[in-house]
Each structure stands twice: as structure tokens, then as C-alpha cells.
Tab-separated table of N, CA and C in Angstrom:
chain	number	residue	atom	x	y	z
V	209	UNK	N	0.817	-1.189	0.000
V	209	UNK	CA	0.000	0.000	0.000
V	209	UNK	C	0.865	1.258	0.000
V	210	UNK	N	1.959	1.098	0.409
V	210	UNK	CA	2.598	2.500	0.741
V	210	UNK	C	3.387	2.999	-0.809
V	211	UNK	N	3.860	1.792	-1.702
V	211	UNK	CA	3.775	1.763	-2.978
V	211	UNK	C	3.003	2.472	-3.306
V	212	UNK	N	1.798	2.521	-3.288
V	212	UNK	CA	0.762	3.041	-4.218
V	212	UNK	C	0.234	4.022	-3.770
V	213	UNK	N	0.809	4.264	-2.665
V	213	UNK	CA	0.171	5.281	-1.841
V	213	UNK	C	1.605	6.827	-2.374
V	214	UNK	N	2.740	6.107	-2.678
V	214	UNK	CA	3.741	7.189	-3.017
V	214	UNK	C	3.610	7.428	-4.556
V	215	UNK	N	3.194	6.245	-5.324
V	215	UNK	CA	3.342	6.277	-6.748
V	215	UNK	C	2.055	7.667	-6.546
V	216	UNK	N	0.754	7.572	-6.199
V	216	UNK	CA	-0.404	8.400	-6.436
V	216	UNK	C	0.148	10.061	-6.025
V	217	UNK	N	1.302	10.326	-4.991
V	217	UNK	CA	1.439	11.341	-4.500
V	217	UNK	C	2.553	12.277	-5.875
V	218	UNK	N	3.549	10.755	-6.145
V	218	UNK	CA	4.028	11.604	-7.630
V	218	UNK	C	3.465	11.800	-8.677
V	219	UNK	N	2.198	11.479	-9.145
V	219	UNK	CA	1.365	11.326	-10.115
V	219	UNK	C	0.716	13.057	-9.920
V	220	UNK	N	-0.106	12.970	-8.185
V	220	UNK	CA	-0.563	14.049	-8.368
V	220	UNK	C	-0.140	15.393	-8.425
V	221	UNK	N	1.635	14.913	-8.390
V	221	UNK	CA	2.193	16.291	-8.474
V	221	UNK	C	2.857	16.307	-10.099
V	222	UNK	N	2.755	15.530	-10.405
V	222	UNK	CA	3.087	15.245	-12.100
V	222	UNK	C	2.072	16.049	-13.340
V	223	UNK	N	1.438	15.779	-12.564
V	223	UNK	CA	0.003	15.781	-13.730
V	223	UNK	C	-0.439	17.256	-13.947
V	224	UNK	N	-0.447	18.020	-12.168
V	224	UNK	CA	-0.787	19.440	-12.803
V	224	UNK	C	0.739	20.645	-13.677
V	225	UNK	N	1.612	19.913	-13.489
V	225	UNK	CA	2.781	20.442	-13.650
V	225	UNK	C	2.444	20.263	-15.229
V	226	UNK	N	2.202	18.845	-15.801
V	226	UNK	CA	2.091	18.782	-17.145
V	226	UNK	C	1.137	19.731	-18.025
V	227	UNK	N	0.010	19.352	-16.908
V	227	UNK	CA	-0.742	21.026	-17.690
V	227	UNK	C	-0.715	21.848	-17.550
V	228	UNK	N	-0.181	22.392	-16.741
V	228	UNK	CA	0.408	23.591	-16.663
V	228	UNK	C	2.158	24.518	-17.623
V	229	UNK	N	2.609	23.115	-18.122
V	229	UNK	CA	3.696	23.542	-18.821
V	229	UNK	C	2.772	23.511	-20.569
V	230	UNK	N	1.937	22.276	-20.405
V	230	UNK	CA	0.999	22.468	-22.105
V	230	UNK	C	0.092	23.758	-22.231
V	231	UNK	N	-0.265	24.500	-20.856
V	231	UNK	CA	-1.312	25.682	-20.966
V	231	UNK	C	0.096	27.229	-21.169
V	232	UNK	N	0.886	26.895	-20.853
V	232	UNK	CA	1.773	28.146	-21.090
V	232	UNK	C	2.341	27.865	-22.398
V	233	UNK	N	1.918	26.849	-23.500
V	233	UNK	CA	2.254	27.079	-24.773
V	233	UNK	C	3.528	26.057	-24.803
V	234	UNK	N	3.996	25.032	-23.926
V	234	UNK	CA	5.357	24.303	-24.241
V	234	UNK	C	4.990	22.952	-25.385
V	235	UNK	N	5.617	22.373	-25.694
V	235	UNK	CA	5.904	21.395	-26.775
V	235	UNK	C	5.710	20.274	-25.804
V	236	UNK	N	4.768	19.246	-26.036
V	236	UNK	CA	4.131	18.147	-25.247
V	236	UNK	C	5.346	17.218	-24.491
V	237	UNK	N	6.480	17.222	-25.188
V	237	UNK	CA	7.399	16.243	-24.743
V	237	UNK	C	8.799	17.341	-23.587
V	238	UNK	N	8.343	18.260	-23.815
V	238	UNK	CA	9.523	19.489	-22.942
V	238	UNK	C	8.803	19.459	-21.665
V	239	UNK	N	7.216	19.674	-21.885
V	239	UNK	CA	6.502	20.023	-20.849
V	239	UNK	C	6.434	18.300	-19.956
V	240	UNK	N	6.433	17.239	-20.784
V	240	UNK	CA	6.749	15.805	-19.741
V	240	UNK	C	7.949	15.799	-19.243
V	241	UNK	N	9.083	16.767	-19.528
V	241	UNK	CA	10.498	16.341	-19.074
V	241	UNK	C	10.499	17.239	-18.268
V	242	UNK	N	9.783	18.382	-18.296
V	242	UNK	CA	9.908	19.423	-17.214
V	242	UNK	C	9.153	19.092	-15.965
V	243	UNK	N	8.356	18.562	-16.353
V	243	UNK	CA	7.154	17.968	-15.298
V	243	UNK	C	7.880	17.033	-14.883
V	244	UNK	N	8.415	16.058	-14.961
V	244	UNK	CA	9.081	14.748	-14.708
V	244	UNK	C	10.192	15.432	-13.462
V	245	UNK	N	10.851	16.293	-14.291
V	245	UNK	CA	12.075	16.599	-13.132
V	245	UNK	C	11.568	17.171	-12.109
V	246	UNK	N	10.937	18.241	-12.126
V	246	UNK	CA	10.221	18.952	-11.008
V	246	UNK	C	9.162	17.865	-9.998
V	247	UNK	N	8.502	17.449	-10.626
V	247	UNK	CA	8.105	16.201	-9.308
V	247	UNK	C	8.814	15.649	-8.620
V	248	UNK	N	9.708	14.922	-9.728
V	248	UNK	CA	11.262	13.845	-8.926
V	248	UNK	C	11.448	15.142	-7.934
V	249	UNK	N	11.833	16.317	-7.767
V	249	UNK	CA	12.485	17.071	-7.484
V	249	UNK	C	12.016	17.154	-5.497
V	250	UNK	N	10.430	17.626	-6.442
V	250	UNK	CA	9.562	18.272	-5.090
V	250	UNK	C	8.759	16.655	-4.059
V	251	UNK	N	8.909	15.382	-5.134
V	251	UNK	CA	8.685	14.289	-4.276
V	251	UNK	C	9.937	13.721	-3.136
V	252	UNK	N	11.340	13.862	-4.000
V	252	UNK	CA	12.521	13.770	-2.943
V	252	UNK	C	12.446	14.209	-1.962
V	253	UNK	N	12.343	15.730	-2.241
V	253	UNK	CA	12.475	16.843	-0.672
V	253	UNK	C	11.546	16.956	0.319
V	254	UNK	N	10.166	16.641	-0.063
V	254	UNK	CA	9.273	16.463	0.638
V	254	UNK	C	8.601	15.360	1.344
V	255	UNK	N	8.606	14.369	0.167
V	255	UNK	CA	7.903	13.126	0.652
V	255	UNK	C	8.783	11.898	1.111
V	256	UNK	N	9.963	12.385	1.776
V	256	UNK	CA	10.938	11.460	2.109
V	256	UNK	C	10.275	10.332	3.155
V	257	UNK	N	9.383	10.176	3.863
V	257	UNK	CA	8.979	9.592	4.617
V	257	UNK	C	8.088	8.193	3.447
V	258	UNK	N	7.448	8.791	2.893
V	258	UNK	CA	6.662	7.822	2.083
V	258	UNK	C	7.094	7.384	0.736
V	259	UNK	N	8.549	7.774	0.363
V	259	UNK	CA	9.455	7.042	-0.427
V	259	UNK	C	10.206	6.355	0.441
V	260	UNK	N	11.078	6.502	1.560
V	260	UNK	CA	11.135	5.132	2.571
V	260	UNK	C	10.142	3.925	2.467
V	261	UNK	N	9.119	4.528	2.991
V	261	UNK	CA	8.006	3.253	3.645
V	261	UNK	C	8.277	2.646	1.882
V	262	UNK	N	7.845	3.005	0.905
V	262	UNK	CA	7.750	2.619	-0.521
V	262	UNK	C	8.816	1.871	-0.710
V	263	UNK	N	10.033	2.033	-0.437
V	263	UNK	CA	10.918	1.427	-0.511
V	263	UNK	C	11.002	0.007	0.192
V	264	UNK	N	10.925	0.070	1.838
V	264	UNK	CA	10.816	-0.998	2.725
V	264	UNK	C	10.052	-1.883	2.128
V	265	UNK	N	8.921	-1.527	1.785
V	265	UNK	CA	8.161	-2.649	1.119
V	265	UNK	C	8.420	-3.235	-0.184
V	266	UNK	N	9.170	-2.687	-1.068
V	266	UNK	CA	9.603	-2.847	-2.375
V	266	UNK	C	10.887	-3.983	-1.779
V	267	UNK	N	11.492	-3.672	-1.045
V	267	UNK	CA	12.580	-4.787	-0.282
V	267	UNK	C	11.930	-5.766	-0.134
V	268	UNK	N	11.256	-5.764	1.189
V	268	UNK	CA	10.505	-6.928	1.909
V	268	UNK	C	10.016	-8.147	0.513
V	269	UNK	N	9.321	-7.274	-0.154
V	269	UNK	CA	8.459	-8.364	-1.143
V	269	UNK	C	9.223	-8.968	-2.108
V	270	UNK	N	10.593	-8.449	-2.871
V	270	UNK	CA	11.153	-9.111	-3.249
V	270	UNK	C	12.742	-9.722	-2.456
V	271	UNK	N	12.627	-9.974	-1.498
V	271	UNK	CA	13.719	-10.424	-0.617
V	271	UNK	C	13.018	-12.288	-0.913
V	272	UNK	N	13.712	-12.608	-0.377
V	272	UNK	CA	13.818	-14.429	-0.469
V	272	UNK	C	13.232	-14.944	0.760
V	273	UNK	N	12.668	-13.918	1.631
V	273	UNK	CA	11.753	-13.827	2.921
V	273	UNK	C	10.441	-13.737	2.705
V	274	UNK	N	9.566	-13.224	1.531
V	274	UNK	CA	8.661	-12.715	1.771
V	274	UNK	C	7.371	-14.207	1.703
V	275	UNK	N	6.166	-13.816	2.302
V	275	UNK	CA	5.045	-14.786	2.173
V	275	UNK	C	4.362	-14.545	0.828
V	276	UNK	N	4.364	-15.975	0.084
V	276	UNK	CA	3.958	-15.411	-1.173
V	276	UNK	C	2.266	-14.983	-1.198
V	277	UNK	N	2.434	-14.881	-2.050
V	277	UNK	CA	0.955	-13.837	-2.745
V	277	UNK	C	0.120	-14.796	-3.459
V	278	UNK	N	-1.030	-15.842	-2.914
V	278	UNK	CA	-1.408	-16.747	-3.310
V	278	UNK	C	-2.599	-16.725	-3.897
V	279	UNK	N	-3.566	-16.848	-5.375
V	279	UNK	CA	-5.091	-16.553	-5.520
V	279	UNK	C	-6.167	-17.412	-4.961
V	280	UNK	N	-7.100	-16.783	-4.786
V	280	UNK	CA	-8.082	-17.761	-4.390
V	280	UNK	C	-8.478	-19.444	-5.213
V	281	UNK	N	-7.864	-19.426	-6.292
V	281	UNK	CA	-7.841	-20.901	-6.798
V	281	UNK	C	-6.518	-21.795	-6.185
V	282	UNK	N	-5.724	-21.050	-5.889
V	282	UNK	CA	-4.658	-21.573	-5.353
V	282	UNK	C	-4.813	-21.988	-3.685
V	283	UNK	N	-5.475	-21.349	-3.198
V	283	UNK	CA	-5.445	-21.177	-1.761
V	283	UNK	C	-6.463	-22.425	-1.572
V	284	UNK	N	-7.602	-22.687	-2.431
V	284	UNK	CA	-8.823	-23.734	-2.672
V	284	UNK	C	-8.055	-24.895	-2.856
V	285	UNK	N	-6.937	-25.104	-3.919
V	285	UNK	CA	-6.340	-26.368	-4.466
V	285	UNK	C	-5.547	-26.593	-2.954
V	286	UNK	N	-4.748	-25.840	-2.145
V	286	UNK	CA	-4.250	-26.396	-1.135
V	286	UNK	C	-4.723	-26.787	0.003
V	287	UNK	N	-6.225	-26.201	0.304
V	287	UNK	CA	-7.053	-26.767	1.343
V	287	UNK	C	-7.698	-28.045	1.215
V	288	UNK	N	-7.604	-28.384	-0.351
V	288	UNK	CA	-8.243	-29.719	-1.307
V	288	UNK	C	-6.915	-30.651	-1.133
V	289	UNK	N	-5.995	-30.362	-1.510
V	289	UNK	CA	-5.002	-31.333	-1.217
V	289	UNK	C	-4.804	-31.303	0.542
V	290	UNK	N	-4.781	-30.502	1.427
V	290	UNK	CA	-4.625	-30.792	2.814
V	290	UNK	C	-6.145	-31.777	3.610
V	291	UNK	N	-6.790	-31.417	3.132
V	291	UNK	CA	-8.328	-32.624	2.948
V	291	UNK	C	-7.896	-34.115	2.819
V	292	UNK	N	-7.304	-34.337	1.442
V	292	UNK	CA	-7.416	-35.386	0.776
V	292	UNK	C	-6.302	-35.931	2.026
V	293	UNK	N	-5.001	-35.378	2.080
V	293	UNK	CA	-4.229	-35.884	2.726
V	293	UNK	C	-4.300	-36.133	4.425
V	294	UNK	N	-5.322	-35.559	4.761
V	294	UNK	CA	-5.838	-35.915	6.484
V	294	UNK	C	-6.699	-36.914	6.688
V	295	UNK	N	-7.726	-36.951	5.475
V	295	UNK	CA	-8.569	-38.190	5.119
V	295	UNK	C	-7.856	-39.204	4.891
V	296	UNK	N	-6.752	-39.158	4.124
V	296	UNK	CA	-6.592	-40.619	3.847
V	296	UNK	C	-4.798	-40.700	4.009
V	297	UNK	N	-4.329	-40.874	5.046
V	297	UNK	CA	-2.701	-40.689	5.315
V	297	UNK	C	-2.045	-41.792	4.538
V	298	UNK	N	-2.512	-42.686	3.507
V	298	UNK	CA	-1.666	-43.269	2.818
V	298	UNK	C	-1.818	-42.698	1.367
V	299	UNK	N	-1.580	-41.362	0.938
V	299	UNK	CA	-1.994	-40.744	-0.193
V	299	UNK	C	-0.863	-39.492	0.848
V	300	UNK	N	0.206	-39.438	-0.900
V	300	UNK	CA	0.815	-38.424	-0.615
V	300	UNK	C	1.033	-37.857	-2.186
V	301	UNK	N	1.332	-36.468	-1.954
V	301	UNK	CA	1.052	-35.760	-2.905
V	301	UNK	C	2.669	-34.877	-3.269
V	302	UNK	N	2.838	-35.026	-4.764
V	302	UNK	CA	4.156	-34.765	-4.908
V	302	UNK	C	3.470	-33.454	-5.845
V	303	UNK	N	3.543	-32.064	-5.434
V	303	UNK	CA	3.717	-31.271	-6.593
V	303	UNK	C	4.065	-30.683	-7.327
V	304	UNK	N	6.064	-31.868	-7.790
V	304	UNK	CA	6.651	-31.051	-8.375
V	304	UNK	C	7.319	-32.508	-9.218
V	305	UNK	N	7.263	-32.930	-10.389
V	305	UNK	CA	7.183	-33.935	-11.452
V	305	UNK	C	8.422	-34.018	-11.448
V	306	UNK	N	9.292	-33.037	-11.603
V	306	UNK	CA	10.774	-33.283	-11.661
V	306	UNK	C	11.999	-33.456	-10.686
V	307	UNK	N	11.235	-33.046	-9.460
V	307	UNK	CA	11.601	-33.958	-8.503
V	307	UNK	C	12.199	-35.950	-8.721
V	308	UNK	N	11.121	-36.496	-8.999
V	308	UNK	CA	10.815	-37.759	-9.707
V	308	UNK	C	11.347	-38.388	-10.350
V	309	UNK	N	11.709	-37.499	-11.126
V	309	UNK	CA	12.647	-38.235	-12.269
V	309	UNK	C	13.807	-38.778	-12.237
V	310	UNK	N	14.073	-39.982	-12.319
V	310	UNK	CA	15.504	-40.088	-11.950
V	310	UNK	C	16.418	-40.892	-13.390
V	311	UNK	N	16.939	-41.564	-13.305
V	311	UNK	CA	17.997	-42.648	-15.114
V	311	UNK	C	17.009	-43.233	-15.385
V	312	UNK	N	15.826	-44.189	-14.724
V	312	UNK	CA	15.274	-44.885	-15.212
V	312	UNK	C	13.646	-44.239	-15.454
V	313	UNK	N	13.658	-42.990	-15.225
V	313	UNK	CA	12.677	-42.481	-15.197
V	313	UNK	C	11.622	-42.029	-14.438
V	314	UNK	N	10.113	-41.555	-14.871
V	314	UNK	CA	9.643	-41.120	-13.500
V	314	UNK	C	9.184	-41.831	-12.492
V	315	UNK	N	9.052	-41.493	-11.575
V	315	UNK	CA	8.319	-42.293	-9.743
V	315	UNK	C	7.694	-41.929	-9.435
V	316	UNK	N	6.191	-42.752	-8.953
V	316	UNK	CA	5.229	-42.202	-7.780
V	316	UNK	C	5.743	-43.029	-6.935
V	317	UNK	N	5.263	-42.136	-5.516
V	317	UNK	CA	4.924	-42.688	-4.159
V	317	UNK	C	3.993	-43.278	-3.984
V	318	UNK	N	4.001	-44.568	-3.174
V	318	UNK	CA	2.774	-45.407	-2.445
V	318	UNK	C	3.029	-44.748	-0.955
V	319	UNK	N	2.067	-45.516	-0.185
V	319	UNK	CA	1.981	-45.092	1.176
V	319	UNK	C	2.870	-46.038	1.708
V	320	UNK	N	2.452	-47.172	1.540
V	320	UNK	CA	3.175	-48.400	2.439
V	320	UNK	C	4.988	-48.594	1.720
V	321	UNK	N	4.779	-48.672	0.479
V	321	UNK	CA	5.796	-49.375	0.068
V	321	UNK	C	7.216	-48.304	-0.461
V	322	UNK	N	6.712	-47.076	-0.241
V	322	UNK	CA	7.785	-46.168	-0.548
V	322	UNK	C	7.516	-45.733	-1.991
V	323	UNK	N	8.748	-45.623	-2.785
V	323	UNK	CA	8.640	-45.242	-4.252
V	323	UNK	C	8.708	-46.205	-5.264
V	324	UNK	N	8.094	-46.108	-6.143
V	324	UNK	CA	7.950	-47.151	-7.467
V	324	UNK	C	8.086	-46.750	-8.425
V	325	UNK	N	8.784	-47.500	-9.486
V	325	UNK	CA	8.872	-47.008	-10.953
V	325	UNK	C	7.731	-47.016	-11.767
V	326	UNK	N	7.441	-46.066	-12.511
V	326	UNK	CA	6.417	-46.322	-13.477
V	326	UNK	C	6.461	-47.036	-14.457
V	327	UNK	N	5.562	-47.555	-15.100
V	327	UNK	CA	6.070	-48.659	-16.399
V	327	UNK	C	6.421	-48.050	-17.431
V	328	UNK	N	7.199	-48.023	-18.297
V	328	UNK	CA	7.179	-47.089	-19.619
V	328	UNK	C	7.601	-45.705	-19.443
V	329	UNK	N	8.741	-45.733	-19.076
V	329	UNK	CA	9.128	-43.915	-18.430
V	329	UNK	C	9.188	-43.406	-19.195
V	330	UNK	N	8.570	-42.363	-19.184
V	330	UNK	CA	8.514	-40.970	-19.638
V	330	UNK	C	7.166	-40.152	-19.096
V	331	UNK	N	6.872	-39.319	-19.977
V	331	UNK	CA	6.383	-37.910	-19.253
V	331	UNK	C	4.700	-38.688	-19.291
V	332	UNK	N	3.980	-39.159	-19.886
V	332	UNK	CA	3.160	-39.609	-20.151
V	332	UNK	C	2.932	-40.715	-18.819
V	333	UNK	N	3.789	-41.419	-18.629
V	333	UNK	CA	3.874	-42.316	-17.331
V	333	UNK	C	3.797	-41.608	-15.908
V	334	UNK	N	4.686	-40.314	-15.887
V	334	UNK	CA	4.546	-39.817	-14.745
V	334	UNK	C	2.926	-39.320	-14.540
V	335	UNK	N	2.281	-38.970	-15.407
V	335	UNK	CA	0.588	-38.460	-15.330
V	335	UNK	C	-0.303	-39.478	-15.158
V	336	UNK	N	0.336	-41.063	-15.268
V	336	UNK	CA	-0.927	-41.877	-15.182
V	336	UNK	C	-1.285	-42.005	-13.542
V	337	UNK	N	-2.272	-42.759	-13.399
V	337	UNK	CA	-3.227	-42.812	-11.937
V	337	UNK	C	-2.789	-44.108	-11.452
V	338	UNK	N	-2.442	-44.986	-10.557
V	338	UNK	CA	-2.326	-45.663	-9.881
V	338	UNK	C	-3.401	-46.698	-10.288
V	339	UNK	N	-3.229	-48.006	-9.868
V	339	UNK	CA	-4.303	-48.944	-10.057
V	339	UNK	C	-5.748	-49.090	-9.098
V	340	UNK	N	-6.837	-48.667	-9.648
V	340	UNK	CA	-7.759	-48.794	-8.784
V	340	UNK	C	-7.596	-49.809	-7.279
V	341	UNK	N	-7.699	-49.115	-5.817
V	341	UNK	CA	-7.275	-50.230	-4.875
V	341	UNK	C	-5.806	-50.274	-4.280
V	342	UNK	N	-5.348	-49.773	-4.659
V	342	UNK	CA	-3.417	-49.652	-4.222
V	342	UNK	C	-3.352	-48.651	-3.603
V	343	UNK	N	-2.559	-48.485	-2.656
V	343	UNK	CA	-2.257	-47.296	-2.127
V	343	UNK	C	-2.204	-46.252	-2.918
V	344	UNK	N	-2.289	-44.489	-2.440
V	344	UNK	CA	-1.728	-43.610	-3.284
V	344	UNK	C	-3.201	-43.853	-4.221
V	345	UNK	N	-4.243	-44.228	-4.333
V	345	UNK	CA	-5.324	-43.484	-5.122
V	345	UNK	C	-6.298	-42.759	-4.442
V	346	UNK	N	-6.692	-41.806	-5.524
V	346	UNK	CA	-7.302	-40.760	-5.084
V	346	UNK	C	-8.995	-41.488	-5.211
V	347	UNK	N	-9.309	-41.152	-3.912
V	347	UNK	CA	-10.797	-41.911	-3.586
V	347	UNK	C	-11.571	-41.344	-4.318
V	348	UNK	N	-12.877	-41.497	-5.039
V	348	UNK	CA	-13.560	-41.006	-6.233
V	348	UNK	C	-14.737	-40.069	-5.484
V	349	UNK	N	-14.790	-39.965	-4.238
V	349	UNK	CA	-16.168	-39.239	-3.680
V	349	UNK	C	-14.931	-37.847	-3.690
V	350	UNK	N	-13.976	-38.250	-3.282
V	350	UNK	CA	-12.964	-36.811	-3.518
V	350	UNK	C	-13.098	-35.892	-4.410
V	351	UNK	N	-13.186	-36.747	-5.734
V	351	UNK	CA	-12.876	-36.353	-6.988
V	351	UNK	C	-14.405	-35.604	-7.294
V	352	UNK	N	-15.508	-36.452	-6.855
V	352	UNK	CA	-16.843	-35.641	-7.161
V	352	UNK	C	-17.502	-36.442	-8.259
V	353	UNK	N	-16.893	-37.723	-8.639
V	353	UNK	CA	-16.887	-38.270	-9.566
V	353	UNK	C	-18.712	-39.250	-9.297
């Protein structure tokens, strides 16, 4: 917020400067460079407090710390997979394919028996479903099926 809260404060000092350099007769692109500097100018000296905060947060969010920024389909798919996986603790969920892969190709997890090769490795193998009844399938009232 403080982003947008500093971007709006240089804007609103941008904007009358621009018309005001196009109403005294300047050339559209003199009057954006004049306007441009004079904001930079009068946002430095003044609004030093809320180019900080703008800043701190411009850090924070891209630092290797921050909590990501998740959408509501995303936030749904992980309460659906934390479901599936409290319901049924021999069902584990890998959501990253290349993890998996190893010389002989890709692997799912069972519950009981650890990791297994797929038949026929390749990318097509890593997407198939488990055998109806074996550990590691996804129960069909889950699915909605």
C-alpha cells in the first residue's frame, strides 16, 4: 500500500505540472520532461517519509523472505489437497514432477511401500493414476466423480 500510496502522490504532483507547462504554450514532450524533473524534485524533498516506507516494502516483497501472494484458486487447491491428505494418510502428494525423475525415469509414491517405478518412463507415465485399490489413489467421492 505504501507503494501506491507514493506512486499516487508523484502522479498528483506530475500531472498538474504537465498542464500547466501544455497551458503556457510548451511542446508536449519538454513540458513531460519538465514535469518529470520537477516532481522527482519536489517528491525527494518532501515526501521522504513515504518514499522510505515505498521502498521498505519494495525490499521486503522481493527479498527471499517474503510470504507469497497466493489466488483464491490456489489457496482452494491447497485446502483440497490438505483434505485429501488428512482423510486418507496413505496418499501423498508430490507437486513437483521433476523432482521424480531419476535414469530410469519417473516415480510415484505409495503409502506403504515407498517409491515405485512407473512402467514405460517418460512424461506420459509420470501423469498416469495408480491402479484402482493400491495405495496412493485418489478416492472417487474426492474427486466428485
Amino acid at each position: 500500500m505504501a507503494f501506491f500510496k507514493y506512486f499516487l502522490i508523484r502522479a498528483g504532483v506530475f500531472v498538474p505540472l504537465f498542464v500547466l507547462f501544455l497551458l503556457l504554450g510548451m511542446a508536449p514532450i519538454l513540458a513531460g520532461i519538465f514535469a518529470v524533473l520537477i516532481a522527482f524534485c519536489i517528491s525527494y524533498l518532501l515526501f521522504r517519509r513515504q518514499r522510505e516506507a515505498a521502498a521498505e516494502q519494495l525490499r521486503t516483497r522481493f527479498s527471499g523472505n517474503a510470504k507469497p501472494i497466493r489466488s483464491a484458486t490456489e489457496l482452494m487447491d491447497a485446502n483440497a489437497e490438505d483434505a485429501l491428505v488428512d482423510a486418507h494418510p496413505d496418499v501423498t502428494i508430490e507437486s513437483d514432477d521433476r523432482r521424480n525423475v531419476g535414469a530410469e525415469g519417473p516415480t510415484r509414491k505409495t503409502g506403504a511401500g515407498g517409491p515405485t517405478r512407473n512402467e514405460g518412463a517418460g512424461p506420459i507415465a509420470a501423469k498416469s493414476s495408480p491402479a484402482p485399490g493400491t495405495p496412493g489413489e485418489i478416492p472417487r467421492e474426492f474427486l466428485g466423480h
